[in-house]
Amino acid sequence: MKTRAAVLYEMGLERPYAESLPLVVDEITLAPPGPGEVLVEIAAAGLCHSDLSVVDGSRPRVMPMVLGHEASGIVREVGPTGEKAGGNGELVKGQGEQSGFGNQSAPEFKPGDHVVFSWVPLCGRCHLCVMGRGALCEPGGSANIAGTLLNGARRFTDTRSQPAQACNHHLGVSAFSQFTIAAQESLVKIDDTLPLGLAALFGCAVMTGVGAVINTARVEPGSSVAIFGMGGVGLSAVMGARAAGTYPIIAVDRVADKLELARELGATHTINAVENDPVAAIREIGRGGVDYAFESVGNETVLIQAYESTARGGTTITVGLPAPDKMFSVPALGIVAEERTIKGSYMGSCVPRRDIPRFIAMYQAGILPVDKLQTHTLRLEEINVGFDRLAQAQAVRQIIDFSN
Ligand SMILES: [Zn+2]
Ligand SMILES: [Zn+2]
């Protein structure tokens, strides 16, 4: 079949992207889903900073690639199920069919299911998956680096180029396309009463930000928190900190509008890093420093500020993705003598099939006001303008609405 998709052929083009057009929106070919794969019609896809990091080349990926990793959609077709359990085409009711066990080829999804994508496919079998740390799934991570689905397949082909060339998948999702193919392991079924435009946000911003607070840091009620960087992830961390009963919740950014939004979402104090030294300000508010500091900018200098703003015994959680060659250094003695901790948080240390449904339930109960994150709605054709806006910090979450 044909699908209209935004393909990145070359990283690192000059801004403005509205002129250099790094993402080329055109029809490409999509093969049917193979066994264990699902054809999804994308409903909504968010523009995330990690997409921008591929566009600007600071987080290189294999090219060409159908970009996009934060999305919701509707299942349209599931791949062939192959041999039925037992090999004779007959399923014994009450055994394989209902339990799902003993019938490895039974599809998990059916046409019409509403889904959110997980940008790490969880194989469910590697030692990290069985330890409950599926965000670090080894086969999932390898497939993401290779630009393939979990099983190694590529389903997009650019037939306009001579010769036709396969297009890589972005984190097993490739959301900037009307239709995509994903491994079952990349999908989470969701409540189909949730608006799909909103649902997309749970796939990256919410999972990463709320997860960092609840799963990685496991903050205690009453503990003090500072969060650096009020993008979609940092603002989600503010919501998570509020939901977890922490105080104070100190938000740091360089843009006044984002700090105002942080207040709406639960920040009790805000610091504009253009006007004030955030470390000194946090130490004053937090009486010597905070128990938990979160860095969601992806900048090693900000990471040091986050570390310096923690109190004795404090924990620094690093959520943003710095460029691969960046290093940072802090006094080694403090880690011992002041029992300081530095923890990485990838995808909010989430198990998507556990956490996406529970974060959605928290939204529905009014605990996580996720709807406030969306600042713009775009058509796919406006994607380059959208990345200009994101690069200039003029947007929180821009959602491509595929019904447009
Ligand atoms: Zn993201
Ligand atoms: Zn795994």
CSV table of C-alpha atoms and ligand atoms in Angstrom, one decimal:
chain,number,residue,atom,x,y,z
A,1,MET,CA,0.0,0.0,0.0
A,2,LYS,CA,0.9,3.7,-0.2
A,3,THR,CA,1.3,5.9,2.8
A,4,ARG,CA,2.0,9.6,3.1
A,5,ALA,CA,5.0,10.0,5.3
A,6,ALA,CA,7.7,12.4,6.4
A,7,VAL,CA,11.1,11.0,5.6
A,8,LEU,CA,14.4,12.3,6.8
A,9,TYR,CA,17.1,11.7,4.2
A,10,GLU,CA,19.9,13.9,5.6
A,11,MET,CA,20.7,15.1,9.2
A,12,GLY,CA,22.2,18.4,10.1
A,13,LEU,CA,20.6,20.7,7.5
A,14,GLU,CA,20.6,24.4,8.3
A,15,ARG,CA,17.7,26.2,10.0
A,16,PRO,CA,15.2,27.5,9.3
A,17,TYR,CA,13.8,24.0,8.4
A,18,ALA,CA,10.9,25.7,6.7
A,19,GLU,CA,13.4,26.5,4.0
A,20,SER,CA,15.9,23.6,4.1
A,21,LEU,CA,13.0,21.1,4.4
A,22,PRO,CA,14.9,18.2,6.1
A,23,LEU,CA,11.7,16.2,6.3
A,24,VAL,CA,10.3,15.3,2.9
A,25,VAL,CA,6.5,14.6,3.0
A,26,ASP,CA,5.5,12.3,0.1
A,27,GLU,CA,4.0,9.0,-0.7
A,28,ILE,CA,6.1,5.9,0.0
A,29,THR,CA,5.3,2.2,-0.1
A,30,LEU,CA,4.4,0.2,3.0
A,31,ALA,CA,4.6,-3.6,2.9
A,32,PRO,CA,1.9,-5.7,4.6
A,33,PRO,CA,2.5,-6.7,8.3
A,34,GLY,CA,4.5,-9.9,8.8
A,35,PRO,CA,3.9,-12.4,11.6
A,36,GLY,CA,3.8,-10.7,14.9
A,37,GLU,CA,3.4,-7.3,13.3
A,38,VAL,CA,0.5,-4.9,13.1
A,39,LEU,CA,-0.6,-2.3,10.6
A,40,VAL,CA,-1.7,0.9,12.5
A,41,GLU,CA,-3.4,3.9,11.1
A,42,ILE,CA,-1.8,6.8,13.0
A,43,ALA,CA,-4.3,9.2,14.6
A,44,ALA,CA,-1.9,11.7,16.3
A,45,ALA,CA,1.8,12.1,16.6
A,46,GLY,CA,3.8,14.5,18.8
A,47,LEU,CA,6.9,16.4,17.9
A,48,CYS,CA,9.5,15.6,20.6
A,49,HIS,CA,12.9,17.0,21.3
A,50,SER,CA,14.5,13.6,20.5
A,51,ASP,CA,13.1,13.8,17.0
A,52,LEU,CA,14.7,17.2,16.7
A,53,SER,CA,18.0,15.7,17.9
A,54,VAL,CA,17.9,13.3,14.9
A,55,VAL,CA,17.0,16.2,12.5
A,56,ASP,CA,19.9,18.4,13.7
A,57,GLY,CA,22.3,15.4,13.9
A,58,SER,CA,23.1,15.6,17.6
A,59,ARG,CA,21.7,12.1,18.0
A,60,PRO,CA,22.6,10.3,14.8
A,61,ARG,CA,20.5,7.6,13.3
A,62,VAL,CA,20.6,5.5,10.2
A,63,MET,CA,19.2,7.3,7.1
A,64,PRO,CA,16.8,7.5,5.4
A,65,MET,CA,14.3,7.2,8.2
A,66,VAL,CA,10.5,7.7,8.7
A,67,LEU,CA,10.8,9.8,11.9
A,68,GLY,CA,8.4,10.1,14.9
A,69,HIS,CA,8.1,8.1,18.1
A,70,GLU,CA,5.3,9.6,20.2
A,71,ALA,CA,1.9,8.5,18.8
A,72,SER,CA,-1.5,6.9,19.0
A,73,GLY,CA,-3.5,5.1,16.4
A,74,ILE,CA,-6.0,2.4,15.5
A,75,VAL,CA,-5.1,-1.1,14.5
A,76,ARG,CA,-6.2,-1.9,10.9
A,77,GLU,CA,-4.7,-5.3,10.3
A,78,VAL,CA,-2.6,-7.9,12.1
A,79,GLY,CA,0.0,-10.0,10.4
A,80,PRO,CA,-0.5,-13.6,9.5
A,81,THR,CA,-0.7,-15.9,12.5
A,82,GLY,CA,1.1,-18.8,10.8
A,83,GLU,CA,0.5,-22.3,12.1
A,84,LYS,CA,-2.2,-22.6,14.7
A,85,ALA,CA,-1.3,-24.4,17.9
A,86,GLY,CA,-0.9,-28.1,17.3
A,87,GLY,CA,-0.4,-27.5,13.6
A,88,ASN,CA,-3.7,-29.0,12.6
A,89,GLY,CA,-5.6,-25.6,12.4
A,90,GLU,CA,-7.8,-26.6,15.3
A,91,LEU,CA,-7.7,-24.7,18.6
A,92,VAL,CA,-9.1,-26.4,21.7
A,93,LYS,CA,-11.4,-24.0,23.4
A,94,GLY,CA,-10.4,-23.2,26.9
A,95,GLN,CA,-6.8,-24.0,26.3
A,96,GLY,CA,-4.5,-22.1,23.9
A,97,GLU,CA,-7.1,-19.8,22.5
A,98,GLN,CA,-8.3,-18.3,25.7
A,99,SER,CA,-5.2,-18.3,27.8
A,100,GLY,CA,-2.9,-17.3,25.0
A,101,PHE,CA,-0.4,-19.8,26.3
A,102,GLY,CA,0.6,-22.7,24.1
A,103,ASN,CA,-0.3,-20.8,21.0
A,104,GLN,CA,2.6,-18.5,20.3
A,105,SER,CA,1.2,-17.3,17.0
A,106,ALA,CA,-2.1,-15.9,18.4
A,107,PRO,CA,-2.2,-12.1,17.6
A,108,GLU,CA,-2.4,-9.9,20.6
A,109,PHE,CA,-4.4,-7.2,18.8
A,110,LYS,CA,-7.4,-7.0,16.6
A,111,PRO,CA,-8.6,-4.4,14.0
A,112,GLY,CA,-10.2,-1.4,15.8
A,113,ASP,CA,-8.1,-1.6,18.9
A,114,HIS,CA,-6.8,1.9,20.0
A,115,VAL,CA,-3.1,1.8,20.8
A,116,VAL,CA,-0.3,4.0,22.0
A,117,PHE,CA,3.3,3.2,20.9
A,118,SER,CA,6.1,2.4,23.2
A,119,TRP,CA,9.4,3.6,21.7
A,120,VAL,CA,11.3,0.7,23.0
A,121,PRO,CA,9.9,-2.6,21.9
A,122,LEU,CA,10.0,-5.0,24.9
A,123,CYS,CA,11.0,-8.5,23.9
A,124,GLY,CA,9.8,-9.8,27.3
A,125,ARG,CA,12.5,-12.5,27.4
A,126,CYS,CA,15.9,-10.8,27.9
A,127,HIS,CA,17.2,-10.6,31.4
A,128,LEU,CA,16.4,-6.9,31.7
A,129,CYS,CA,12.8,-7.4,30.6
A,130,VAL,CA,12.4,-10.2,33.2
A,131,MET,CA,13.9,-8.0,35.8
A,132,GLY,CA,11.1,-5.4,35.1
A,133,ARG,CA,13.6,-3.0,33.4
A,134,GLY,CA,12.2,-3.3,29.9
A,135,ALA,CA,13.1,0.2,29.0
A,136,LEU,CA,16.6,-1.3,28.7
A,137,CYS,CA,15.5,-4.3,26.6
A,138,GLU,CA,18.6,-5.5,24.8
A,139,PRO,CA,17.0,-6.8,21.5
A,140,GLY,CA,14.7,-3.8,21.6
A,141,GLY,CA,17.6,-1.4,21.9
A,142,SER,CA,19.6,-3.2,19.2
A,143,ALA,CA,16.6,-3.0,16.8
A,144,ASN,CA,16.2,0.7,17.5
A,145,ILE,CA,19.9,1.4,16.7
A,146,ALA,CA,19.6,-0.7,13.5
A,147,GLY,CA,16.4,1.2,12.4
A,148,THR,CA,14.3,-2.0,12.2
A,149,LEU,CA,11.3,-3.6,13.8
A,150,LEU,CA,12.1,-5.9,16.7
A,151,ASN,CA,12.3,-8.9,14.3
A,152,GLY,CA,14.8,-7.1,12.1
A,153,ALA,CA,12.4,-6.2,9.3
A,154,ARG,CA,12.0,-2.9,7.4
A,155,ARG,CA,8.5,-2.3,5.9
A,156,PHE,CA,8.9,1.1,4.3
A,157,THR,CA,10.3,1.5,0.8
A,158,ASP,CA,10.9,4.7,-1.1
A,159,THR,CA,10.0,3.6,-4.6
A,160,ARG,CA,10.5,7.1,-6.1
A,161,SER,CA,14.3,6.9,-5.7
A,162,GLN,CA,16.4,5.0,-8.2
A,163,PRO,CA,17.0,2.3,-7.2
A,164,ALA,CA,14.2,2.0,-4.7
A,165,GLN,CA,15.5,2.1,-1.2
A,166,ALA,CA,14.3,0.8,2.2
A,167,CYS,CA,13.5,3.5,4.7
A,168,ASN,CA,14.4,2.8,8.4
A,169,HIS,CA,12.0,2.7,11.3
A,170,HIS,CA,12.4,5.2,14.1
A,171,LEU,CA,12.4,3.4,17.4
A,172,GLY,CA,10.0,0.8,16.0
A,173,VAL,CA,7.3,3.5,15.7
A,174,SER,CA,7.8,5.8,12.6
A,175,ALA,CA,4.8,7.9,13.6
A,176,PHE,CA,5.1,10.7,11.0
A,177,SER,CA,3.2,8.6,8.5
A,178,GLN,CA,-0.5,8.0,7.9
A,179,PHE,CA,0.1,4.2,8.3
A,180,THR,CA,2.9,2.4,9.9
A,181,ILE,CA,3.9,-1.2,10.8
A,182,ALA,CA,5.0,-2.0,14.3
A,183,ALA,CA,5.9,-5.1,16.2
A,184,GLN,CA,3.2,-6.2,18.7
A,185,GLU,CA,5.8,-5.5,21.4
A,186,SER,CA,5.8,-1.8,20.4
A,187,LEU,CA,2.1,-1.4,21.2
A,188,VAL,CA,0.0,-0.8,24.2
A,189,LYS,CA,-3.8,-1.2,24.0
A,190,ILE,CA,-5.6,1.7,25.6
A,191,ASP,CA,-9.1,2.7,26.7
A,192,ASP,CA,-10.8,3.6,23.5
A,193,THR,CA,-12.8,6.4,25.1
A,194,LEU,CA,-9.7,8.5,25.5
A,195,PRO,CA,-9.3,11.1,22.7
A,196,LEU,CA,-6.5,9.9,20.4
A,197,GLY,CA,-4.9,13.3,20.1
A,198,LEU,CA,-4.3,13.3,23.9
A,199,ALA,CA,-3.4,9.6,24.0
A,200,ALA,CA,-0.3,10.3,21.9
A,201,LEU,CA,1.3,12.3,24.7
A,202,PHE,CA,1.4,9.3,27.0
A,203,GLY,CA,3.8,7.5,24.6
A,204,CYS,CA,6.8,9.7,25.3
A,205,ALA,CA,6.4,13.0,27.3
A,206,VAL,CA,4.2,11.5,30.1
A,207,MET,CA,5.9,8.1,30.3
A,208,THR,CA,9.4,9.7,30.4
A,209,GLY,CA,8.5,12.6,32.8
A,210,VAL,CA,6.1,11.0,35.2
A,211,GLY,CA,8.0,7.8,35.1
A,212,ALA,CA,11.3,9.5,36.1
A,213,VAL,CA,9.6,10.8,39.3
A,214,ILE,CA,7.5,7.7,40.2
A,215,ASN,CA,9.6,4.8,38.9
A,216,THR,CA,13.2,6.0,38.8
A,217,ALA,CA,13.4,8.4,41.8
A,218,ARG,CA,10.5,6.8,43.8
A,219,VAL,CA,10.1,10.1,45.5
A,220,GLU,CA,8.5,10.2,49.0
A,221,PRO,CA,5.5,12.4,49.9
A,222,GLY,CA,6.9,15.6,51.4
A,223,SER,CA,10.3,15.3,49.8
A,224,SER,CA,11.6,18.4,47.9
A,225,VAL,CA,12.1,18.4,44.2
A,226,ALA,CA,13.7,20.6,41.5
A,227,ILE,CA,13.1,20.1,37.8
A,228,PHE,CA,15.3,21.6,35.1
A,229,GLY,CA,13.8,22.2,31.7
A,230,MET,CA,10.1,22.7,31.1
A,231,GLY,CA,9.6,20.9,27.8
A,232,GLY,CA,6.9,18.1,27.5
A,233,VAL,CA,9.0,15.8,29.7
A,234,GLY,CA,9.9,18.3,32.4
A,235,LEU,CA,6.3,19.5,32.7
A,236,SER,CA,5.2,15.9,33.0
A,237,ALA,CA,7.7,15.5,35.8
A,238,VAL,CA,6.1,18.5,37.5
A,239,MET,CA,2.7,16.7,37.2
A,240,GLY,CA,4.2,13.5,38.6
A,241,ALA,CA,5.9,15.3,41.5
A,242,ARG,CA,2.5,17.0,42.3
A,243,ALA,CA,0.7,13.6,42.1
A,244,ALA,CA,3.3,12.1,44.4
A,245,GLY,CA,2.8,14.7,47.1
A,246,THR,CA,6.2,16.3,47.0
A,247,TYR,CA,6.9,19.9,48.3
A,248,PRO,CA,8.3,22.2,47.3
A,249,ILE,CA,8.3,21.6,43.5
A,250,ILE,CA,10.7,24.0,41.9
A,251,ALA,CA,10.6,24.5,38.2
A,252,VAL,CA,13.6,25.9,36.3
A,253,ASP,CA,13.6,27.2,32.7
A,254,ARG,CA,14.7,30.2,30.6
A,255,VAL,CA,11.3,30.9,29.1
A,256,ALA,CA,8.7,32.8,31.2
A,257,ASP,CA,5.6,31.2,29.4
A,258,LYS,CA,6.8,27.7,30.2
A,259,LEU,CA,7.3,28.6,33.9
A,260,GLU,CA,3.8,29.9,34.0
A,261,LEU,CA,2.5,26.6,32.6
A,262,ALA,CA,4.6,24.8,35.2
A,263,ARG,CA,2.8,26.7,37.9
A,264,GLU,CA,-0.5,25.6,36.4
A,265,LEU,CA,0.6,22.0,36.5
A,266,GLY,CA,1.7,22.1,40.1
A,267,ALA,CA,5.1,23.8,40.5
A,268,THR,CA,5.1,25.7,43.8
A,269,HIS,CA,8.2,27.8,42.9
A,270,THR,CA,9.7,28.9,39.5
A,271,ILE,CA,13.2,30.1,38.7
A,272,ASN,CA,14.0,31.9,35.4
A,273,ALA,CA,17.6,30.8,34.8
A,274,VAL,CA,18.2,33.9,32.6
A,275,GLU,CA,17.6,36.1,35.6
A,276,ASN,CA,18.8,34.1,38.5
A,277,ASP,CA,21.4,31.5,39.4
A,278,PRO,CA,19.2,28.4,39.8
A,279,VAL,CA,21.6,26.6,42.2
A,280,ALA,CA,21.6,29.5,44.7
A,281,ALA,CA,17.9,30.0,44.3
A,282,ILE,CA,17.1,26.3,44.9
A,283,ARG,CA,19.3,26.1,47.9
A,284,GLU,CA,17.5,29.0,49.4
A,285,ILE,CA,14.0,27.7,48.7
A,286,GLY,CA,14.9,24.1,49.6
A,287,ARG,CA,16.8,25.0,52.8
A,288,GLY,CA,20.2,23.9,51.6
A,289,GLY,CA,19.1,22.0,48.6
A,290,VAL,CA,16.5,19.5,47.4
A,291,ASP,CA,16.1,15.8,47.9
A,292,TYR,CA,15.6,15.1,44.2
A,293,ALA,CA,16.8,17.2,41.2
A,294,PHE,CA,15.7,16.2,37.7
A,295,GLU,CA,17.6,17.3,34.5
A,296,SER,CA,15.4,17.1,31.4
A,297,VAL,CA,17.3,19.5,29.2
A,298,GLY,CA,20.0,17.1,27.9
A,299,ASN,CA,22.8,19.5,28.7
A,300,GLU,CA,25.8,18.5,30.8
A,301,THR,CA,26.2,21.9,32.3
A,302,VAL,CA,22.6,21.9,33.5
A,303,LEU,CA,23.3,18.4,34.8
A,304,ILE,CA,26.0,19.8,37.1
A,305,GLN,CA,23.7,22.5,38.2
A,306,ALA,CA,21.1,19.9,39.1
A,307,TYR,CA,23.6,17.9,41.0
A,308,GLU,CA,24.8,21.0,42.9
A,309,SER,CA,21.2,21.9,43.8
A,310,THR,CA,20.7,18.7,45.8
A,311,ALA,CA,21.0,18.5,49.5
A,312,ARG,CA,23.2,16.1,51.4
A,313,GLY,CA,21.9,12.6,50.7
A,314,GLY,CA,20.2,13.9,47.6
A,315,THR,CA,19.5,12.2,44.3
A,316,THR,CA,20.1,13.6,40.8
A,317,ILE,CA,18.0,12.0,38.1
A,318,THR,CA,19.2,12.6,34.5
A,319,VAL,CA,16.4,12.4,32.0
A,320,GLY,CA,17.5,14.5,29.0
A,321,LEU,CA,19.7,13.1,26.4
A,322,PRO,CA,23.1,14.9,26.0
A,323,ALA,CA,25.0,14.5,22.7
A,324,PRO,CA,27.0,11.2,22.8
A,325,ASP,CA,30.5,12.9,23.2
A,326,LYS,CA,29.5,15.0,26.3
A,327,MET,CA,31.1,14.3,29.7
A,328,PHE,CA,30.5,15.8,33.1
A,329,SER,CA,32.4,15.9,36.3
A,330,VAL,CA,31.4,16.5,40.0
A,331,PRO,CA,33.5,16.2,43.2
A,332,ALA,CA,33.9,12.4,43.8
A,333,LEU,CA,34.1,12.8,47.5
A,334,GLY,CA,30.6,14.1,47.9
A,335,ILE,CA,29.1,11.0,46.4
A,336,VAL,CA,30.6,9.1,49.4
A,337,ALA,CA,30.7,11.5,52.3
A,338,GLU,CA,27.3,13.1,51.5
A,339,GLU,CA,25.7,9.9,50.1
A,340,ARG,CA,24.7,11.6,46.9
A,341,THR,CA,23.3,9.5,44.1
A,342,ILE,CA,23.2,10.1,40.3
A,343,LYS,CA,20.6,8.0,38.5
A,344,GLY,CA,19.9,7.7,34.8
A,345,SER,CA,16.2,7.5,33.7
A,346,TYR,CA,15.5,6.0,30.3
A,347,MET,CA,11.8,6.1,29.2
A,348,GLY,CA,11.0,6.9,32.8
A,349,SER,CA,12.1,3.4,33.8
A,350,CYS,CA,8.6,2.4,32.6
A,351,VAL,CA,7.1,-0.9,31.8
A,352,PRO,CA,4.8,0.6,29.1
A,353,ARG,CA,2.0,-2.0,29.5
A,354,ARG,CA,1.9,-1.4,33.2
A,355,ASP,CA,2.5,2.4,33.2
A,356,ILE,CA,0.6,3.8,30.2
A,357,PRO,CA,-2.8,2.5,31.3
A,358,ARG,CA,-2.2,3.6,34.9
A,359,PHE,CA,-1.0,7.1,33.9
A,360,ILE,CA,-4.1,7.3,31.6
A,361,ALA,CA,-6.3,6.4,34.6
A,362,MET,CA,-4.5,9.1,36.7
A,363,TYR,CA,-5.4,11.6,33.9
A,364,GLN,CA,-9.0,10.5,33.8
A,365,ALA,CA,-9.2,10.9,37.6
A,366,GLY,CA,-7.9,14.5,37.3
A,367,ILE,CA,-4.5,13.7,38.9
A,368,LEU,CA,-2.3,14.3,35.8
A,369,PRO,CA,-3.6,17.3,33.7
A,370,VAL,CA,-1.9,16.0,30.6
A,371,ASP,CA,-4.2,17.9,28.2
A,372,LYS,CA,-2.4,21.2,29.2
A,373,LEU,CA,0.8,20.1,27.4
A,374,GLN,CA,-0.5,20.5,23.9
A,375,THR,CA,0.2,23.9,22.5
A,376,HIS,CA,-0.2,23.4,18.8
A,377,THR,CA,-2.1,21.2,16.3
A,378,LEU,CA,-0.4,20.6,12.9
A,379,ARG,CA,-0.9,19.0,9.6
A,380,LEU,CA,1.8,16.6,8.4
A,381,GLU,CA,2.8,19.1,5.7
A,382,GLU,CA,3.6,21.6,8.5
A,383,ILE,CA,6.2,19.4,10.1
A,384,ASN,CA,9.3,21.4,9.2
A,385,VAL,CA,7.8,24.6,10.6
A,386,GLY,CA,6.9,22.7,13.7
A,387,PHE,CA,10.5,21.7,14.2
A,388,ASP,CA,11.6,25.3,13.8
A,389,ARG,CA,9.2,26.2,16.5
A,390,LEU,CA,10.5,23.5,18.8
A,391,ALA,CA,14.1,24.5,18.1
A,392,GLN,CA,13.3,28.1,19.1
A,393,ALA,CA,11.5,26.9,22.4
A,394,GLN,CA,8.2,28.4,21.1
A,395,ALA,CA,6.2,25.2,21.7
A,396,VAL,CA,5.6,22.5,24.3
A,397,ARG,CA,3.8,19.8,22.5
A,398,GLN,CA,2.8,20.1,18.9
A,399,ILE,CA,0.5,17.3,17.8
A,400,ILE,CA,0.1,16.3,14.2
A,401,ASP,CA,-3.5,15.4,13.7
A,402,PHE,CA,-3.8,12.9,10.8
A,403,SER,CA,-7.6,13.4,10.4
A,404,ASN,CA,-6.7,16.9,9.0
B,1,ZN,ZN,10.3,11.6,22.9
B,2,ZN,ZN,13.9,-7.6,26.4
